[in-house]
CHARMM-style PDB file with segment names, atoms N, HN, CA, C and O in Angstrom:
ATOM      1  N   VAL     1     252.345  79.893  66.544  1.00  0.00      PROA
ATOM      2  CA  VAL     1     252.772  79.747  65.162  1.00  0.00      PROA
ATOM      3  C   VAL     1     252.806  81.134  64.529  1.00  0.00      PROA
ATOM      4  O   VAL     1     251.832  81.885  64.585  1.00  0.00      PROA
ATOM      5  N   THR     2     253.948  81.458  63.924  1.00  0.00      PROA
ATOM      6  HN  THR     2     254.739  80.848  63.878  1.00  0.00      PROA
ATOM      7  CA  THR     2     254.116  82.772  63.312  1.00  0.00      PROA
ATOM      8  C   THR     2     253.981  82.756  61.792  1.00  0.00      PROA
ATOM      9  O   THR     2     253.721  83.792  61.180  1.00  0.00      PROA
ATOM     10  N   ASP     3     254.156  81.579  61.180  1.00  0.00      PROA
ATOM     11  HN  ASP     3     254.366  80.737  61.677  1.00  0.00      PROA
ATOM     12  CA  ASP     3     254.026  81.477  59.723  1.00  0.00      PROA
ATOM     13  C   ASP     3     253.782  80.021  59.351  1.00  0.00      PROA
ATOM     14  O   ASP     3     254.191  79.105  60.065  1.00  0.00      PROA
ATOM     15  N   VAL     4     253.106  79.822  58.218  1.00  0.00      PROA
ATOM     16  HN  VAL     4     252.774  80.566  57.638  1.00  0.00      PROA
ATOM     17  CA  VAL     4     252.809  78.488  57.695  1.00  0.00      PROA
ATOM     18  C   VAL     4     253.023  78.511  56.190  1.00  0.00      PROA
ATOM     19  O   VAL     4     252.559  79.422  55.504  1.00  0.00      PROA
ATOM     20  N   LYS     5     253.732  77.499  55.674  1.00  0.00      PROA
ATOM     21  HN  LYS     5     254.108  76.759  56.231  1.00  0.00      PROA
ATOM     22  CA  LYS     5     253.912  77.379  54.227  1.00  0.00      PROA
ATOM     23  C   LYS     5     253.656  75.930  53.818  1.00  0.00      PROA
ATOM     24  O   LYS     5     254.087  74.989  54.485  1.00  0.00      PROA
ATOM     25  N   PHE     6     252.940  75.778  52.701  1.00  0.00      PROA
ATOM     26  HN  PHE     6     252.589  76.543  52.160  1.00  0.00      PROA
ATOM     27  CA  PHE     6     252.708  74.460  52.135  1.00  0.00      PROA
ATOM     28  C   PHE     6     253.830  74.141  51.159  1.00  0.00      PROA
ATOM     29  O   PHE     6     254.268  75.011  50.407  1.00  0.00      PROA
ATOM     30  N   CYS     7     254.295  72.901  51.168  1.00  0.00      PROA
ATOM     31  HN  CYS     7     253.939  72.194  51.780  1.00  0.00      PROA
ATOM     32  CA  CYS     7     255.329  72.463  50.236  1.00  0.00      PROA
ATOM     33  C   CYS     7     254.713  72.226  48.863  1.00  0.00      PROA
ATOM     34  O   CYS     7     253.519  71.953  48.742  1.00  0.00      PROA
ATOM     35  N   ALA     8     255.544  72.334  47.835  1.00  0.00      PROA
ATOM     36  HN  ALA     8     256.514  72.555  47.933  1.00  0.00      PROA
ATOM     37  CA  ALA     8     255.074  72.163  46.453  1.00  0.00      PROA
ATOM     38  C   ALA     8     254.540  70.758  46.183  1.00  0.00      PROA
ATOM     39  O   ALA     8     253.754  70.560  45.257  1.00  0.00      PROA
ATOM     40  N   ASP     9     254.962  69.787  46.986  1.00  0.00      PROA
ATOM     41  HN  ASP     9     255.600  69.948  47.739  1.00  0.00      PROA
ATOM     42  CA  ASP     9     254.482  68.416  46.784  1.00  0.00      PROA
ATOM     43  C   ASP     9     253.066  68.197  47.312  1.00  0.00      PROA
ATOM     44  O   ASP     9     252.486  67.128  47.120  1.00  0.00      PROA
ATOM     45  N   ASN    10     252.510  69.215  47.978  1.00  0.00      PROA
ATOM     46  HN  ASN    10     252.981  70.084  48.133  1.00  0.00      PROA
ATOM     47  CA  ASN    10     251.173  69.134  48.573  1.00  0.00      PROA
ATOM     48  C   ASN    10     251.031  67.989  49.573  1.00  0.00      PROA
ATOM     49  O   ASN    10     249.922  67.534  49.852  1.00  0.00      PROA
ATOM     50  N   GLU    11     252.158  67.530  50.110  1.00  0.00      PROA
ATOM     51  HN  GLU    11     253.059  67.900  49.885  1.00  0.00      PROA
ATOM     52  CA  GLU    11     252.147  66.455  51.099  1.00  0.00      PROA
ATOM     53  C   GLU    11     252.668  66.903  52.458  1.00  0.00      PROA
ATOM     54  O   GLU    11     252.507  66.199  53.454  1.00  0.00      PROA
ATOM     55  N   HSD    12     253.296  68.082  52.495  1.00  0.00      PROA
ATOM     56  HN  HSD    12     253.428  68.654  51.685  1.00  0.00      PROA
ATOM     57  CA  HSD    12     253.919  68.559  53.722  1.00  0.00      PROA
ATOM     58  C   HSD    12     253.619  70.030  53.946  1.00  0.00      PROA
ATOM     59  O   HSD    12     253.318  70.774  53.012  1.00  0.00      PROA
ATOM     60  N   VAL    13     253.710  70.435  55.214  1.00  0.00      PROA
ATOM     61  HN  VAL    13     253.954  69.831  55.973  1.00  0.00      PROA
ATOM     62  CA  VAL    13     253.563  71.836  55.592  1.00  0.00      PROA
ATOM     63  C   VAL    13     254.669  72.149  56.597  1.00  0.00      PROA
ATOM     64  O   VAL    13     255.087  71.290  57.374  1.00  0.00      PROA
ATOM     65  N   VAL    14     255.134  73.403  56.562  1.00  0.00      PROA
ATOM     66  HN  VAL    14     254.795  74.100  55.930  1.00  0.00      PROA
ATOM     67  CA  VAL    14     256.195  73.851  57.461  1.00  0.00      PROA
ATOM     68  C   VAL    14     255.664  75.022  58.275  1.00  0.00      PROA
ATOM     69  O   VAL    14     255.002  75.909  57.736  1.00  0.00      PROA
ATOM     70  N   THR    15     255.956  75.025  59.579  1.00  0.00      PROA
ATOM     71  HN  THR    15     256.494  74.304  60.017  1.00  0.00      PROA
ATOM     72  CA  THR    15     255.530  76.127  60.444  1.00  0.00      PROA
ATOM     73  C   THR    15     256.739  76.709  61.177  1.00  0.00      PROA
ATOM     74  O   THR    15     257.703  76.005  61.482  1.00  0.00      PROA
ATOM     75  N   SER    16     256.660  78.010  61.451  1.00  0.00      PROA
ATOM     76  HN  SER    16     255.878  78.581  61.203  1.00  0.00      PROA
ATOM     77  CA  SER    16     257.650  78.658  62.319  1.00  0.00      PROA
ATOM     78  C   SER    16     256.922  79.097  63.576  1.00  0.00      PROA
ATOM     79  O   SER    16     255.697  79.220  63.591  1.00  0.00      PROA
ATOM     80  N   SER    17     257.705  79.334  64.649  1.00  0.00      PROA
ATOM     81  HN  SER    17     258.700  79.234  64.637  1.00  0.00      PROA
ATOM     82  CA  SER    17     257.051  79.576  65.935  1.00  0.00      PROA
ATOM     83  C   SER    17     257.886  80.447  66.873  1.00  0.00      PROA
ATOM     84  O   SER    17     259.098  80.596  66.714  1.00  0.00      PROA
ATOM     85  N   ILE    18     257.185  81.013  67.856  1.00  0.00      PROA
ATOM     86  HN  ILE    18     256.201  80.891  67.985  1.00  0.00      PROA
ATOM     87  CA  ILE    18     257.882  81.786  68.882  1.00  0.00      PROA
ATOM     88  C   ILE    18     258.614  80.885  69.882  1.00  0.00      PROA
ATOM     89  O   ILE    18     259.345  81.380  70.740  1.00  0.00      PROA
ATOM     90  N   ASP    19     258.424  79.582  69.777  1.00  0.00      PROA
ATOM     91  HN  ASP    19     257.830  79.180  69.080  1.00  0.00      PROA
ATOM     92  CA  ASP    19     259.139  78.669  70.680  1.00  0.00      PROA
ATOM     93  C   ASP    19     260.523  78.292  70.133  1.00  0.00      PROA
ATOM     94  O   ASP    19     261.148  77.340  70.601  1.00  0.00      PROA
ATOM     95  N   LYS    20     260.988  79.048  69.140  1.00  0.00      PROA
ATOM     96  HN  LYS    20     260.480  79.821  68.760  1.00  0.00      PROA
ATOM     97  CA  LYS    20     262.317  78.882  68.534  1.00  0.00      PROA
ATOM     98  C   LYS    20     262.449  77.578  67.756  1.00  0.00      PROA
ATOM     99  O   LYS    20     263.514  76.962  67.743  1.00  0.00      PROA
ATOM    100  N   THR    21     261.362  77.159  67.108  1.00  0.00      PROA
ATOM    101  HN  THR    21     260.496  77.659  67.119  1.00  0.00      PROA
ATOM    102  CA  THR    21     261.409  75.946  66.299  1.00  0.00      PROA
ATOM    103  C   THR    21     260.793  76.172  64.925  1.00  0.00      PROA
ATOM    104  O   THR    21     259.970  77.063  64.716  1.00  0.00      PROA
ATOM    105  N   ILE    22     261.230  75.324  64.000  1.00  0.00      PROA
ATOM    106  HN  ILE    22     261.898  74.600  64.170  1.00  0.00      PROA
ATOM    107  CA  ILE    22     260.606  75.150  62.690  1.00  0.00      PROA
ATOM    108  C   ILE    22     260.124  73.708  62.691  1.00  0.00      PROA
ATOM    109  O   ILE    22     260.867  72.798  63.058  1.00  0.00      PROA
ATOM    110  N   ARG    23     258.887  73.506  62.282  1.00  0.00      PROA
ATOM    111  HN  ARG    23     258.284  74.246  61.983  1.00  0.00      PROA
ATOM    112  CA  ARG    23     258.331  72.142  62.306  1.00  0.00      PROA
ATOM    113  C   ARG    23     257.880  71.722  60.920  1.00  0.00      PROA
ATOM    114  O   ARG    23     257.262  72.493  60.186  1.00  0.00      PROA
ATOM    115  N   LEU    24     258.205  70.480  60.578  1.00  0.00      PROA
ATOM    116  HN  LEU    24     258.708  69.854  61.174  1.00  0.00      PROA
ATOM    117  CA  LEU    24     257.811  69.873  59.310  1.00  0.00      PROA
ATOM    118  C   LEU    24     256.726  68.847  59.597  1.00  0.00      PROA
ATOM    119  O   LEU    24     256.920  67.935  60.401  1.00  0.00      PROA
ATOM    120  N   TRP    25     255.573  69.002  58.932  1.00  0.00      PROA
ATOM    121  HN  TRP    25     255.416  69.743  58.279  1.00  0.00      PROA
ATOM    122  CA  TRP    25     254.392  68.168  59.177  1.00  0.00      PROA
ATOM    123  C   TRP    25     253.990  67.409  57.924  1.00  0.00      PROA
ATOM    124  O   TRP    25     254.206  67.880  56.808  1.00  0.00      PROA
ATOM    125  N   SER    26     253.410  66.243  58.109  1.00  0.00      PROA
ATOM    126  HN  SER    26     253.235  65.860  59.016  1.00  0.00      PROA
ATOM    127  CA  SER    26     252.802  65.479  57.018  1.00  0.00      PROA
ATOM    128  C   SER    26     251.328  65.855  56.935  1.00  0.00      PROA
ATOM    129  O   SER    26     250.603  65.757  57.925  1.00  0.00      PROA
ATOM    130  N   LEU    27     250.887  66.281  55.764  1.00  0.00      PROA
ATOM    131  HN  LEU    27     251.476  66.360  54.960  1.00  0.00      PROA
ATOM    132  CA  LEU    27     249.466  66.578  55.595  1.00  0.00      PROA
ATOM    133  C   LEU    27     248.638  65.299  55.520  1.00  0.00      PROA
ATOM    134  O   LEU    27     247.485  65.264  55.951  1.00  0.00      PROA
ATOM    135  N   LYS    28     249.239  64.256  54.969  1.00  0.00      PROA
ATOM    136  HN  LYS    28     250.175  64.285  54.619  1.00  0.00      PROA
ATOM    137  CA  LYS    28     248.520  62.992  54.809  1.00  0.00      PROA
ATOM    138  C   LYS    28     248.196  62.351  56.160  1.00  0.00      PROA
ATOM    139  O   LYS    28     247.062  61.936  56.399  1.00  0.00      PROA
ATOM    140  N   THR    29     249.193  62.273  57.037  1.00  0.00      PROA
ATOM    141  HN  THR    29     250.114  62.610  56.842  1.00  0.00      PROA
ATOM    142  CA  THR    29     249.002  61.604  58.322  1.00  0.00      PROA
ATOM    143  C   THR    29     248.735  62.582  59.465  1.00  0.00      PROA
ATOM    144  O   THR    29     248.363  62.175  60.566  1.00  0.00      PROA
ATOM    145  N   LYS    30     248.930  63.887  59.193  1.00  0.00      PROA
ATOM    146  HN  LYS    30     249.233  64.217  58.299  1.00  0.00      PROA
ATOM    147  CA  LYS    30     248.786  64.945  60.215  1.00  0.00      PROA
ATOM    148  C   LYS    30     249.801  64.775  61.347  1.00  0.00      PROA
ATOM    149  O   LYS    30     249.589  65.261  62.459  1.00  0.00      PROA
ATOM    150  N   ALA    31     250.892  64.091  61.059  1.00  0.00      PROA
ATOM    151  HN  ALA    31     251.065  63.697  60.156  1.00  0.00      PROA
ATOM    152  CA  ALA    31     251.919  63.827  62.067  1.00  0.00      PROA
ATOM    153  C   ALA    31     253.098  64.792  61.917  1.00  0.00      PROA
ATOM    154  O   ALA    31     253.415  65.252  60.819  1.00  0.00      PROA
ATOM    155  N   LEU    32     253.722  65.077  63.025  1.00  0.00      PROA
ATOM    156  HN  LEU    32     253.465  64.703  63.917  1.00  0.00      PROA
ATOM    157  CA  LEU    32     254.943  65.859  63.039  1.00  0.00      PROA
ATOM    158  C   LEU    32     256.085  64.985  62.548  1.00  0.00      PROA
ATOM    159  O   LEU    32     256.298  63.890  63.069  1.00  0.00      PROA
ATOM    160  N   ILE    33     256.825  65.461  61.545  1.00  0.00      PROA
ATOM    161  HN  ILE    33     256.652  66.351  61.122  1.00  0.00      PROA
ATOM    162  CA  ILE    33     257.933  64.685  60.990  1.00  0.00      PROA
ATOM    163  C   ILE    33     259.246  65.046  61.666  1.00  0.00      PROA
ATOM    164  O   ILE    33     260.038  64.169  62.009  1.00  0.00      PROA
ATOM    165  N   HSD    34     259.474  66.357  61.859  1.00  0.00      PROA
ATOM    166  HN  HSD    34     258.830  67.069  61.581  1.00  0.00      PROA
ATOM    167  CA  HSD    34     260.741  66.776  62.453  1.00  0.00      PROA
ATOM    168  C   HSD    34     260.616  68.170  63.063  1.00  0.00      PROA
ATOM    169  O   HSD    34     259.847  69.007  62.591  1.00  0.00      PROA
ATOM    170  N   ILE    35     261.390  68.396  64.123  1.00  0.00      PROA
ATOM    171  HN  ILE    35     262.015  67.716  64.507  1.00  0.00      PROA
ATOM    172  CA  ILE    35     261.500  69.722  64.738  1.00  0.00      PROA
ATOM    173  C   ILE    35     262.924  70.218  64.528  1.00  0.00      PROA
ATOM    174  O   ILE    35     263.885  69.561  64.926  1.00  0.00      PROA
ATOM    175  N   PHE    36     263.050  71.380  63.902  1.00  0.00      PROA
ATOM    176  HN  PHE    36     262.269  71.914  63.579  1.00  0.00      PROA
ATOM    177  CA  PHE    36     264.339  72.032  63.709  1.00  0.00      PROA
ATOM    178  C   PHE    36     264.469  73.084  64.815  1.00  0.00      PROA
ATOM    179  O   PHE    36     263.665  74.014  64.873  1.00  0.00      PROA
ATOM    180  N   ASP    37     265.458  72.951  65.682  1.00  0.00      PROA
ATOM    181  HN  ASP    37     266.111  72.195  65.634  1.00  0.00      PROA
ATOM    182  CA  ASP    37     265.673  73.910  66.767  1.00  0.00      PROA
ATOM    183  C   ASP    37     266.493  75.088  66.258  1.00  0.00      PROA
ATOM    184  O   ASP    37     267.468  74.901  65.531  1.00  0.00      PROA
ATOM    185  N   THR    38     266.102  76.294  66.636  1.00  0.00      PROA
ATOM    186  HN  THR    38     265.309  76.446  67.226  1.00  0.00      PROA
ATOM    187  CA  THR    38     266.802  77.505  66.227  1.00  0.00      PROA
ATOM    188  C   THR    38     267.218  78.299  67.463  1.00  0.00      PROA
ATOM    189  O   THR    38     266.651  78.102  68.538  1.00  0.00      PROA
ATOM    190  N   PRO    39     268.195  79.191  67.328  1.00  0.00      PROA
ATOM    191  CA  PRO    39     268.657  79.953  68.487  1.00  0.00      PROA
ATOM    192  C   PRO    39     267.762  81.122  68.882  1.00  0.00      PROA
ATOM    193  O   PRO    39     267.933  81.697  69.957  1.00  0.00      PROA
ATOM    194  N   ASP    40     266.796  81.481  68.012  1.00  0.00      PROA
ATOM    195  HN  ASP    40     266.656  81.014  67.139  1.00  0.00      PROA
ATOM    196  CA  ASP    40     265.928  82.609  68.343  1.00  0.00      PROA
ATOM    197  C   ASP    40     264.527  82.410  67.764  1.00  0.00      PROA
ATOM    198  O   ASP    40     264.292  81.485  66.987  1.00  0.00      PROA
ATOM    199  N   VAL    41     263.615  83.276  68.146  1.00  0.00      PROA
ATOM    200  HN  VAL    41     263.806  84.028  68.777  1.00  0.00      PROA
ATOM    201  CA  VAL    41     262.227  83.216  67.671  1.00  0.00      PROA
ATOM    202  C   VAL    41     262.212  83.344  66.153  1.00  0.00      PROA
ATOM    203  O   VAL    41     262.879  84.211  65.589  1.00  0.00      PROA
ATOM    204  N   GLN    42     261.456  82.487  65.506  1.00  0.00      PROA
ATOM    205  HN  GLN    42     260.914  81.783  65.964  1.00  0.00      PROA
ATOM    206  CA  GLN    42     261.355  82.500  64.045  1.00  0.00      PROA
ATOM    207  C   GLN    42     260.021  83.103  63.622  1.00  0.00      PROA
ATOM    208  O   GLN    42     258.958  82.630  64.024  1.00  0.00      PROA
ATOM    209  N   GLY    43     260.090  84.150  62.809  1.00  0.00      PROA
ATOM    210  HN  GLY    43     260.953  84.534  62.482  1.00  0.00      PROA
ATOM    211  CA  GLY    43     258.883  84.857  62.410  1.00  0.00      PROA
ATOM    212  C   GLY    43     258.370  84.495  61.038  1.00  0.00      PROA
ATOM    213  O   GLY    43     257.201  84.723  60.727  1.00  0.00      PROA
ATOM    214  N   CYS    44     259.249  83.922  60.200  1.00  0.00      PROA
ATOM    215  HN  CYS    44     260.199  83.737  60.452  1.00  0.00      PROA
ATOM    216  CA  CYS    44     258.812  83.583  58.840  1.00  0.00      PROA
ATOM    217  C   CYS    44     259.534  82.335  58.358  1.00  0.00      PROA
ATOM    218  O   CYS    44     260.609  81.982  58.842  1.00  0.00      PROA
ATOM    219  N   VAL    45     258.910  81.685  57.394  1.00  0.00      PROA
ATOM    220  HN  VAL    45     258.036  81.972  57.001  1.00  0.00      PROA
ATOM    221  CA  VAL    45     259.455  80.451  56.845  1.00  0.00      PROA
ATOM    222  C   VAL    45     259.110  80.382  55.362  1.00  0.00      PROA
ATOM    223  O   VAL    45     258.088  80.914  54.928  1.00  0.00      PROA
ATOM    224  N   ALA    46     259.971  79.722  54.590  1.00  0.00      PROA
ATOM    225  HN  ALA    46     260.801  79.291  54.943  1.00  0.00      PROA
ATOM    226  CA  ALA    46     259.734  79.490  53.158  1.00  0.00      PROA
ATOM    227  C   ALA    46     260.277  78.112  52.811  1.00  0.00      PROA
ATOM    228  O   ALA    46     261.139  77.577  53.507  1.00  0.00      PROA
ATOM    229  N   VAL    47     259.760  77.544  51.726  1.00  0.00      PROA
ATOM    230  HN  VAL    47     259.059  77.978  51.160  1.00  0.00      PROA
ATOM    231  CA  VAL    47     260.203  76.231  51.276  1.00  0.00      PROA
ATOM    232  C   VAL    47     260.632  76.348  49.824  1.00  0.00      PROA
ATOM    233  O   VAL    47     259.944  76.975  49.018  1.00  0.00      PROA
ATOM    234  N   SER    48     261.777  75.740  49.483  1.00  0.00      PROA
ATOM    235  HN  SER    48     262.336  75.230  50.137  1.00  0.00      PROA
ATOM    236  CA  SER    48     262.238  75.780  48.093  1.00  0.00      PROA
ATOM    237  C   SER    48     261.249  75.049  47.190  1.00  0.00      PROA
ATOM    238  O   SER    48     260.531  74.152  47.632  1.00  0.00      PROA
ATOM    239  N   LYS    49     261.223  75.440  45.933  1.00  0.00      PROA
ATOM    240  HN  LYS    49     261.806  76.168  45.574  1.00  0.00      PROA
ATOM    241  CA  LYS    49     260.251  74.860  44.991  1.00  0.00      PROA
ATOM    242  C   LYS    49     260.474  73.382  44.743  1.00  0.00      PROA
ATOM    243  O   LYS    49     259.556  72.679  44.321  1.00  0.00      PROA
ATOM    244  N   ILE    50     261.677  72.905  44.999  1.00  0.00      PROA
ATOM    245  HN  ILE    50     262.422  73.477  45.342  1.00  0.00      PROA
ATOM    246  CA  ILE    50     261.946  71.474  44.802  1.00  0.00      PROA
ATOM    247  C   ILE    50     261.911  70.697  46.121  1.00  0.00      PROA
ATOM    248  O   ILE    50     262.329  69.541  46.189  1.00  0.00      PROA
ATOM    249  N   ASN    51     261.398  71.364  47.173  1.00  0.00      PROA
ATOM    250  HN  ASN    51     261.058  72.303  47.117  1.00  0.00      PROA
ATOM    251  CA  ASN    51     261.212  70.720  48.489  1.00  0.00      PROA
ATOM    252  C   ASN    51     262.491  70.146  49.080  1.00  0.00      PROA
ATOM    253  O   ASN    51     262.456  69.115  49.752  1.00  0.00      PROA
ATOM    254  N   ARG    52     263.620  70.803  48.836  1.00  0.00      PROA
ATOM    255  HN  ARG    52     263.648  71.641  48.290  1.00  0.00      PROA
ATOM    256  CA  ARG    52     264.876  70.336  49.424  1.00  0.00      PROA
ATOM    257  C   ARG    52     265.288  71.145  50.628  1.00  0.00      PROA
ATOM    258  O   ARG    52     265.970  70.637  51.518  1.00  0.00      PROA
ATOM    259  N   GLU    53     264.879  72.412  50.666  1.00  0.00      PROA
ATOM    260  HN  GLU    53     264.325  72.825  49.942  1.00  0.00      PROA
ATOM    261  CA  GLU    53     265.344  73.287  51.720  1.00  0.00      PROA
ATOM    262  C   GLU    53     264.209  74.098  52.332  1.00  0.00      PROA
ATOM    263  O   GLU    53     263.237  74.465  51.672  1.00  0.00      PROA
ATOM    264  N   ILE    54     264.379  74.360  53.626  1.00  0.00      PROA
ATOM    265  HN  ILE    54     265.168  74.062  54.162  1.00  0.00      PROA
ATOM    266  CA  ILE    54     263.489  75.262  54.347  1.00  0.00      PROA
ATOM    267  C   ILE    54     264.329  76.472  54.723  1.00  0.00      PROA
ATOM    268  O   ILE    54     265.452  76.321  55.205  1.00  0.00      PROA
ATOM    269  N   LEU    55     263.805  77.658  54.510  1.00  0.00      PROA
ATOM    270  HN  LEU    55     262.893  77.781  54.119  1.00  0.00      PROA
ATOM    271  CA  LEU    55     264.466  78.885  54.933  1.00  0.00      PROA
ATOM    272  C   LEU    55     263.644  79.511  56.032  1.00  0.00      PROA
ATOM    273  O   LEU    55     262.415  79.536  55.962  1.00  0.00      PROA
ATOM    274  N   SER    56     264.321  80.022  57.056  1.00  0.00      PROA
ATOM    275  HN  SER    56     265.319  80.002  57.114  1.00  0.00      PROA
ATOM    276  CA  SER    56     263.601  80.675  58.142  1.00  0.00      PROA
ATOM    277  C   SER    56     264.359  81.917  58.587  1.00  0.00      PROA
ATOM    278  O   SER    56     265.578  82.011  58.444  1.00  0.00      PROA
ATOM    279  N   GLY    57     263.610  82.862  59.128  1.00  0.00      PROA
ATOM    280  HN  GLY    57     262.620  82.786  59.245  1.00  0.00      PROA
ATOM    281  CA  GLY    57     264.204  84.088  59.636  1.00  0.00      PROA
ATOM    282  C   GLY    57     263.476  84.536  60.882  1.00  0.00      PROA
ATOM    283  O   GLY    57     262.294  84.250  61.072  1.00  0.00      PROA
ATOM    284  N   GLY    58     264.207  85.246  61.730  1.00  0.00      PROA
ATOM    285  HN  GLY    58     265.168  85.478  61.575  1.00  0.00      PROA
ATOM    286  CA  GLY    58     263.567  85.649  62.973  1.00  0.00      PROA
ATOM    287  C   GLY    58     264.241  86.795  63.670  1.00  0.00      PROA
ATOM    288  O   GLY    58     264.887  87.635  63.044  1.00  0.00      PROA
ATOM    289  N   ASP    59     264.081  86.821  64.985  1.00  0.00      PROA
ATOM    290  HN  ASP    59     263.555  86.139  65.493  1.00  0.00      PROA
ATOM    291  CA  ASP    59     264.560  87.918  65.813  1.00  0.00      PROA
ATOM    292  C   ASP    59     266.075  88.094  65.783  1.00  0.00      PROA
ATOM    293  O   ASP    59     266.568  89.187  66.062  1.00  0.00      PROA
ATOM    294  N   GLY    60     266.814  87.058  65.455  1.00  0.00      PROA
ATOM    295  HN  GLY    60     266.413  86.170  65.228  1.00  0.00      PROA
ATOM    296  CA  GLY    60     268.269  87.146  65.408  1.00  0.00      PROA
ATOM    297  C   GLY    60     268.789  87.819  64.150  1.00  0.00      PROA
ATOM    298  O   GLY    60     269.999  87.965  63.977  1.00  0.00      PROA
ATOM    299  N   LYS    61     267.877  88.235  63.264  1.00  0.00      PROA
ATOM    300  HN  LYS    61     266.894  88.117  63.404  1.00  0.00      PROA
ATOM    301  CA  LYS    61     268.217  88.918  62.015  1.00  0.00      PROA
ATOM    302  C   LYS    61     269.156  88.092  61.140  1.00  0.00      PROA
ATOM    303  O   LYS    61     270.032  88.631  60.465  1.00  0.00      PROA
ATOM    304  N   GLN    62     268.959  86.779  61.164  1.00  0.00      PROA
ATOM    305  HN  GLN    62     268.247  86.341  61.713  1.00  0.00      PROA
ATOM    306  CA  GLN    62     269.704  85.861  60.315  1.00  0.00      PROA
ATOM    307  C   GLN    62     268.725  84.976  59.564  1.00  0.00      PROA
ATOM    308  O   GLN    62     267.617  84.719  60.033  1.00  0.00      PROA
ATOM    309  N   ILE    63     269.139  84.518  58.406  1.00  0.00      PROA
ATOM    310  HN  ILE    63     270.039  84.727  58.024  1.00  0.00      PROA
ATOM    311  CA  ILE    63     268.352  83.558  57.639  1.00  0.00      PROA
ATOM    312  C   ILE    63     269.028  82.198  57.792  1.00  0.00      PROA
ATOM    313  O   ILE    63     270.233  82.058  57.583  1.00  0.00      PROA
ATOM    314  N   TYR    64     268.236  81.211  58.158  1.00  0.00      PROA
ATOM    315  HN  TYR    64     267.257  81.324  58.328  1.00  0.00      PROA
ATOM    316  CA  TYR    64     268.736  79.852  58.292  1.00  0.00      PROA
ATOM    317  C   TYR    64     268.226  79.022  57.132  1.00  0.00      PROA
ATOM    318  O   TYR    64     267.073  79.150  56.719  1.00  0.00      PROA
ATOM    319  N   ILE    65     269.100  78.163  56.605  1.00  0.00      PROA
ATOM    320  HN  ILE    65     270.036  78.058  56.940  1.00  0.00      PROA
ATOM    321  CA  ILE    65     268.723  77.249  55.527  1.00  0.00      PROA
ATOM    322  C   ILE    65     268.871  75.840  56.064  1.00  0.00      PROA
ATOM    323  O   ILE    65     269.944  75.428  56.506  1.00  0.00      PROA
ATOM    324  N   TRP    66     267.767  75.112  56.013  1.00  0.00      PROA
ATOM    325  HN  TRP    66     266.896  75.447  55.654  1.00  0.00      PROA
ATOM    326  CA  TRP    66     267.723  73.752  56.555  1.00  0.00      PROA
ATOM    327  C   TRP    66     267.552  72.764  55.400  1.00  0.00      PROA
ATOM    328  O   TRP    66     266.720  72.977  54.518  1.00  0.00      PROA
ATOM    329  N   ASP    67     268.331  71.696  55.405  1.00  0.00      PROA
ATOM    330  HN  ASP    67     269.007  71.523  56.121  1.00  0.00      PROA
ATOM    331  CA  ASP    67     268.193  70.634  54.411  1.00  0.00      PROA
ATOM    332  C   ASP    67     267.109  69.678  54.915  1.00  0.00      PROA
ATOM    333  O   ASP    67     267.245  69.095  55.991  1.00  0.00      PROA
ATOM    334  N   ILE    68     266.050  69.521  54.152  1.00  0.00      PROA
ATOM    335  HN  ILE    68     265.939  69.994  53.278  1.00  0.00      PROA
ATOM    336  CA  ILE    68     264.925  68.670  54.590  1.00  0.00      PROA
ATOM    337  C   ILE    68     265.343  67.204  54.710  1.00  0.00      PROA
ATOM    338  O   ILE    68     264.893  66.503  55.617  1.00  0.00      PROA
ATOM    339  N   GLU    69     266.203  66.739  53.798  1.00  0.00      PROA
ATOM    340  HN  GLU    69     266.568  67.308  53.061  1.00  0.00      PROA
ATOM    341  CA  GLU    69     266.591  65.335  53.818  1.00  0.00      PROA
ATOM    342  C   GLU    69     267.512  65.005  54.995  1.00  0.00      PROA
ATOM    343  O   GLU    69     267.288  64.019  55.698  1.00  0.00      PROA
ATOM    344  N   THR    70     268.542  65.820  55.213  1.00  0.00      PROA
ATOM    345  HN  THR    70     268.724  66.621  54.642  1.00  0.00      PROA
ATOM    346  CA  THR    70     269.508  65.514  56.275  1.00  0.00      PROA
ATOM    347  C   THR    70     269.094  66.093  57.622  1.00  0.00      PROA
ATOM    348  O   THR    70     269.639  65.715  58.659  1.00  0.00      PROA
ATOM    349  N   LYS    71     268.105  67.033  57.608  1.00  0.00      PROA
ATOM    350  HN  LYS    71     267.662  67.341  56.766  1.00  0.00      PROA
ATOM    351  CA  LYS    71     267.608  67.707  58.815  1.00  0.00      PROA
ATOM    352  C   LYS    71     268.682  68.588  59.458  1.00  0.00      PROA
ATOM    353  O   LYS    71     268.639  68.836  60.663  1.00  0.00      PROA
ATOM    354  N   LYS    72     269.641  69.060  58.661  1.00  0.00      PROA
ATOM    355  HN  LYS    72     269.676  68.859  57.682  1.00  0.00      PROA
ATOM    356  CA  LYS    72     270.731  69.886  59.196  1.00  0.00      PROA
ATOM    357  C   LYS    72     270.746  71.253  58.545  1.00  0.00      PROA
ATOM    358  O   LYS    72     270.220  71.461  57.451  1.00  0.00      PROA
ATOM    359  N   ARG    73     271.365  72.171  59.254  1.00  0.00      PROA
ATOM    360  HN  ARG    73     271.792  72.002  60.142  1.00  0.00      PROA
ATOM    361  CA  ARG    73     271.503  73.540  58.787  1.00  0.00      PROA
ATOM    362  C   ARG    73     272.773  73.678  58.003  1.00  0.00      PROA
ATOM    363  OT1 ARG    73     273.083  74.765  57.515  1.00  0.00      PROA
TER     364      ARG     73
END
């Protein structure tokens, strides 16, 4: 895990990783909700204040924006 961010709703956490994934977790159930696959290692992650989007950046020198609801980039 390269970065961890808590969502503003205090119900979810997002992690980035060297395994080229972004993961969305439930704090309440401690369960993995979704894995977002990326083309390169992700070193940092951020969550929008309204919990709609996850932003990630990594070795590919690109920023990815993920829609939490649709699970798409």
